[in-house]
Amino acid sequence: MLNLTRQMIEIRSILLSVGGSNALRLPSIVVIGSQSSGKSSVLESIVGQEFLPKGSNMVTRRPIELTLVNDSTLAAETAEFPALKMYNMTDFQQVQKVLYELNMSIPETEAVSSDPIQLVIKSPKVPDLSLVDLPGYIQVEAADQPVTLKSKIRELCDRYLEEPNIILAISAADVDLANSSALRAAKKADPKGERTIGVITKLDLVDSETARQMLTNKKYPLKMGYVGVITRPPPSTSLFRRQSGAEAFIAQQNFERAYFKEHKDSFIGTTVSTKALKKKLMKVLERSMANCLRPMHVVVSNELEEASYKYKVEFNDRDLTSEKYMAQTIDNLKLAIKEFSERFGRPELRALLRSELDQKVLDLIALRYWNKPPVTNKNKESENEPSLDELATAPPNDTYWHRKLDIATASLTKLGVGRLATSLISDAILTEIDVLLDNTDLRSHPMIKNAIKDAAVSVLTTRYNSTAEQVENCIKPYKYEIEVDDREWALSRQHATMLLKEELKQCTSAYNQLKKTLGGNKLKQITTYLENENNLVGQTIAKENLGFSPGLLSRGREALFLKERSRLLAMRLKFLQSGCKSKDNKYKCPEVFMDLVAEKLTQTAVLFLNVELLSDFYYTFPRELEKKLGKSLTPEQIEQFAKEDPKVKKHIELQERKELLDLALSKIEDVMALQKRIV
Ligand code: GDP
């Protein structure tokens, strides 16, 4: 013996995992028999375990592909359901239960499913065999089922009965062989009786002469002959059980042995006993596997060639596994983060924060200086407040203007620059991570994309409070005193001028836009009306709106506002040129002074943001990614990730297929070489 079956079973399981072509299947022994013929008893006595589900309502609804592996290193039988990832099961009642449930998952209305159950049993006592227990073959004839279901069952069974499979046709000795539906079905699939082994069970129930005639059946001669067995199930199946599995089968074997010994003479020249059946099955299977080697080699070579060609053309022979894809993804991401860190450093940070603070400065100045205080009855005192037009000519020590600037400055320094700046930068980083992810392969991986975003958020969150506090602490001195030198003043004057010019431009353009949409004349009419109305404020004269709609009036007010804002801005710009040359004039130049404060706040904040938040993020985030994606994911999660992308899935699966076919082919070649040497 070459132990060929064992090796072929290995090759078969490789080819099974490749899936696809049926031609890749190696021969199995397909067991058929009518209900109560003793089919289960035969299978169980081969295995030496009671494991098949019992019941009258057609408990076998899916083919069971049973692989027996002889493993002398094992102390006892173990079972596994590879598809369910259930391994090393030693409780065969549990196996029975799983099989029952797997069968019952097919509803009675569907009768059968062609999706097979894969069951592997390893034991030091079983022979290397691959068997198939077919669903209710015989029920086809017996049961009262609709024609479509019958033909469905028949189709499924016929496919298993095809070459190169061996048919194990089980008939009970106490039923006339002419009525054996197993033999009838076998004859249809194998008319010349070349691949069928007949098994006659329950020999103990007939007299020796009848038994003998059955075993030498002349009506339906089989090249591989008949084997007689007594597989009377062990007493453990009776109501008064519990003989342990192994003991029960020893009892069955002893009974069988004793029976054939006692009737030795009647069975001369015939093959009897479960032991002889096992031996025969091994021999027959090995021979038919050997016959399959050459055609299998051709089929596998062709499949491999086809897969390799596709692999080359579609994927340029580029090696890819789920793990590699994941590693590549992490590397690409790290690279993208590195590039981002080069693009987004201290200068960018500074620009971002400065522009945010510029906006705040403009808002504060607008609020405190440029907005004309609304003059109403209730707001009498504001009538006495000097208007901005008077600022230029106010005496240098006018406390009103001093207080105004102090308040505006305090509003800026006490704005919560720490939190504002930290949030601003964190948001900018997160937005960039989003953009970055959408520019990599990760865009089609929602699961990992979210994990990465979560990682970024968690890195930033851990630094958020301490960064905001540090920044806030460091700008604290500016809340009390701000020193100014000439150079800083000159720069801020320049910058403030630029900002005011931009603001003026926007005001003018917004005004022109309104003018364009309303028409110059109309706008004039409305604004004149509104100006008159303003002049009448406080008087109780009934006002007419001259037919202007509330919408038009609100636009008119907007136009007036813009016109006034533009006038003030132009005036302030002019004053910035003439009256703001020296820092000593700071109370008359709030735009310049506030700009200077914003600059100082920016400079200080940036120092800490850069070290505490940005540099720390660039250092920690890639490590966090490695931790989150590289190490804490299970192989299944990595595979799921890689295969989320259809193109990657196709690539990986084709590569796996190619590798498996390659492995199978080299194993087939090894076996062929060995066979040649021995022959
Ligand atoms: P299945 O329906 O074809 O799977 O048949 P089972 O293996 O369940 O057996 C049907 C019945 O025949 C059971 O009651 C068994 O006890 C009985 N039986 C099976 N084999 C033998 C045998 O060799 N001798 C005797 N006397 N009874 C047997």
mmCIF file with all atom_site columns, N, CA, C and O in Angstrom, residues 530-543:
data_model
loop_
_atom_site.group_PDB
_atom_site.id
_atom_site.type_symbol
_atom_site.label_atom_id
_atom_site.label_alt_id
_atom_site.label_comp_id
_atom_site.label_asym_id
_atom_site.label_entity_id
_atom_site.label_seq_id
_atom_site.pdbx_PDB_ins_code
_atom_site.Cartn_x
_atom_site.Cartn_y
_atom_site.Cartn_z
_atom_site.occupancy
_atom_site.B_iso_or_equiv
_atom_site.pdbx_formal_charge
_atom_site.auth_seq_id
_atom_site.auth_comp_id
_atom_site.auth_asym_id
_atom_site.auth_atom_id
_atom_site.pdbx_PDB_model_num
ATOM 1  N N  . LEU A 1 530 ? -35.733 105.770 4.020  1.00 0.00 ? 530 LEU A N  1
ATOM 2  C CA . LEU A 1 530 ? -35.256 105.272 5.306  1.00 0.00 ? 530 LEU A CA 1
ATOM 3  C C  . LEU A 1 530 ? -34.526 106.355 6.096  1.00 0.00 ? 530 LEU A C  1
ATOM 4  O O  . LEU A 1 530 ? -34.666 106.461 7.313  1.00 0.00 ? 530 LEU A O  1
ATOM 5  N N  . GLU A 1 531 ? -33.740 107.175 5.350  1.00 0.00 ? 531 GLU A N  1
ATOM 6  C CA . GLU A 1 531 ? -33.002 108.236 6.037  1.00 0.00 ? 531 GLU A CA 1
ATOM 7  C C  . GLU A 1 531 ? -33.980 109.232 6.663  1.00 0.00 ? 531 GLU A C  1
ATOM 8  O O  . GLU A 1 531 ? -33.823 109.643 7.805  1.00 0.00 ? 531 GLU A O  1
ATOM 9  N N  . ASN A 1 532 ? -35.014 109.556 5.912  1.00 0.00 ? 532 ASN A N  1
ATOM 10 C CA . ASN A 1 532 ? -36.052 110.456 6.444  1.00 0.00 ? 532 ASN A CA 1
ATOM 11 C C  . ASN A 1 532 ? -36.701 109.830 7.666  1.00 0.00 ? 532 ASN A C  1
ATOM 12 O O  . ASN A 1 532 ? -36.923 110.486 8.673  1.00 0.00 ? 532 ASN A O  1
ATOM 13 N N  . GLU A 1 533 ? -36.978 108.558 7.525  1.00 0.00 ? 533 GLU A N  1
ATOM 14 C CA . GLU A 1 533 ? -37.630 107.851 8.620  1.00 0.00 ? 533 GLU A CA 1
ATOM 15 C C  . GLU A 1 533 ? -36.766 107.932 9.872  1.00 0.00 ? 533 GLU A C  1
ATOM 16 O O  . GLU A 1 533 ? -37.239 108.186 10.971 1.00 0.00 ? 533 GLU A O  1
ATOM 17 N N  . ASN A 1 534 ? -35.454 107.720 9.680  1.00 0.00 ? 534 ASN A N  1
ATOM 18 C CA . ASN A 1 534 ? -34.520 107.807 10.807 1.00 0.00 ? 534 ASN A CA 1
ATOM 19 C C  . ASN A 1 534 ? -34.564 109.176 11.460 1.00 0.00 ? 534 ASN A C  1
ATOM 20 O O  . ASN A 1 534 ? -34.491 109.307 12.669 1.00 0.00 ? 534 ASN A O  1
ATOM 21 N N  . ASN A 1 535 ? -34.658 110.191 10.581 1.00 0.00 ? 535 ASN A N  1
ATOM 22 C CA . ASN A 1 535 ? -34.686 111.550 11.136 1.00 0.00 ? 535 ASN A CA 1
ATOM 23 C C  . ASN A 1 535 ? -35.925 111.795 11.989 1.00 0.00 ? 535 ASN A C  1
ATOM 24 O O  . ASN A 1 535 ? -35.944 112.659 12.829 1.00 0.00 ? 535 ASN A O  1
ATOM 25 N N  . LEU A 1 536 ? -36.957 110.977 11.690 1.00 0.00 ? 536 LEU A N  1
ATOM 26 C CA . LEU A 1 536 ? -38.205 111.175 12.431 1.00 0.00 ? 536 LEU A CA 1
ATOM 27 C C  . LEU A 1 536 ? -38.284 110.328 13.684 1.00 0.00 ? 536 LEU A C  1
ATOM 28 O O  . LEU A 1 536 ? -39.296 110.302 14.362 1.00 0.00 ? 536 LEU A O  1
ATOM 29 N N  . VAL A 1 537 ? -37.199 109.600 13.941 1.00 0.00 ? 537 VAL A N  1
ATOM 30 C CA . VAL A 1 537 ? -37.210 108.705 15.098 1.00 0.00 ? 537 VAL A CA 1
ATOM 31 C C  . VAL A 1 537 ? -37.594 109.485 16.348 1.00 0.00 ? 537 VAL A C  1
ATOM 32 O O  . VAL A 1 537 ? -37.107 110.579 16.562 1.00 0.00 ? 537 VAL A O  1
ATOM 33 N N  . GLY A 1 538 ? -38.484 108.950 17.122 1.00 0.00 ? 538 GLY A N  1
ATOM 34 C CA . GLY A 1 538 ? -38.865 109.613 18.355 1.00 0.00 ? 538 GLY A CA 1
ATOM 35 C C  . GLY A 1 538 ? -40.117 110.476 18.181 1.00 0.00 ? 538 GLY A C  1
ATOM 36 O O  . GLY A 1 538 ? -40.804 110.757 19.123 1.00 0.00 ? 538 GLY A O  1
ATOM 37 N N  . GLN A 1 539 ? -40.386 110.861 16.926 1.00 0.00 ? 539 GLN A N  1
ATOM 38 C CA . GLN A 1 539 ? -41.593 111.669 16.728 1.00 0.00 ? 539 GLN A CA 1
ATOM 39 C C  . GLN A 1 539 ? -42.772 110.747 16.458 1.00 0.00 ? 539 GLN A C  1
ATOM 40 O O  . GLN A 1 539 ? -42.619 109.689 15.877 1.00 0.00 ? 539 GLN A O  1
ATOM 41 N N  . THR A 1 540 ? -43.920 111.150 16.896 1.00 0.00 ? 540 THR A N  1
ATOM 42 C CA . THR A 1 540 ? -45.071 110.247 16.787 1.00 0.00 ? 540 THR A CA 1
ATOM 43 C C  . THR A 1 540 ? -45.886 110.498 15.521 1.00 0.00 ? 540 THR A C  1
ATOM 44 O O  . THR A 1 540 ? -47.094 110.323 15.494 1.00 0.00 ? 540 THR A O  1
ATOM 45 N N  . ILE A 1 541 ? -45.201 110.919 14.516 1.00 0.00 ? 541 ILE A N  1
ATOM 46 C CA . ILE A 1 541 ? -45.906 111.173 13.258 1.00 0.00 ? 541 ILE A CA 1
ATOM 47 C C  . ILE A 1 541 ? -46.102 109.838 12.531 1.00 0.00 ? 541 ILE A C  1
ATOM 48 O O  . ILE A 1 541 ? -45.199 109.018 12.476 1.00 0.00 ? 541 ILE A O  1
ATOM 49 N N  . ALA A 1 542 ? -47.288 109.633 12.055 1.00 0.00 ? 542 ALA A N  1
ATOM 50 C CA . ALA A 1 542 ? -47.574 108.372 11.357 1.00 0.00 ? 542 ALA A CA 1
ATOM 51 C C  . ALA A 1 542 ? -46.688 108.261 10.125 1.00 0.00 ? 542 ALA A C  1
ATOM 52 O O  . ALA A 1 542 ? -46.503 109.229 9.383  1.00 0.00 ? 542 ALA A O  1
ATOM 53 N N  . LYS A 1 543 ? -46.078 107.093 9.995  1.00 0.00 ? 543 LYS A N  1
ATOM 54 C CA . LYS A 1 543 ? -45.142 106.924 8.883  1.00 0.00 ? 543 LYS A CA 1
ATOM 55 C C  . LYS A 1 543 ? -45.795 106.091 7.793  1.00 0.00 ? 543 LYS A C  1
ATOM 56 O O  . LYS A 1 543 ? -46.461 105.103 8.083  1.00 0.00 ? 543 LYS A O  1
#
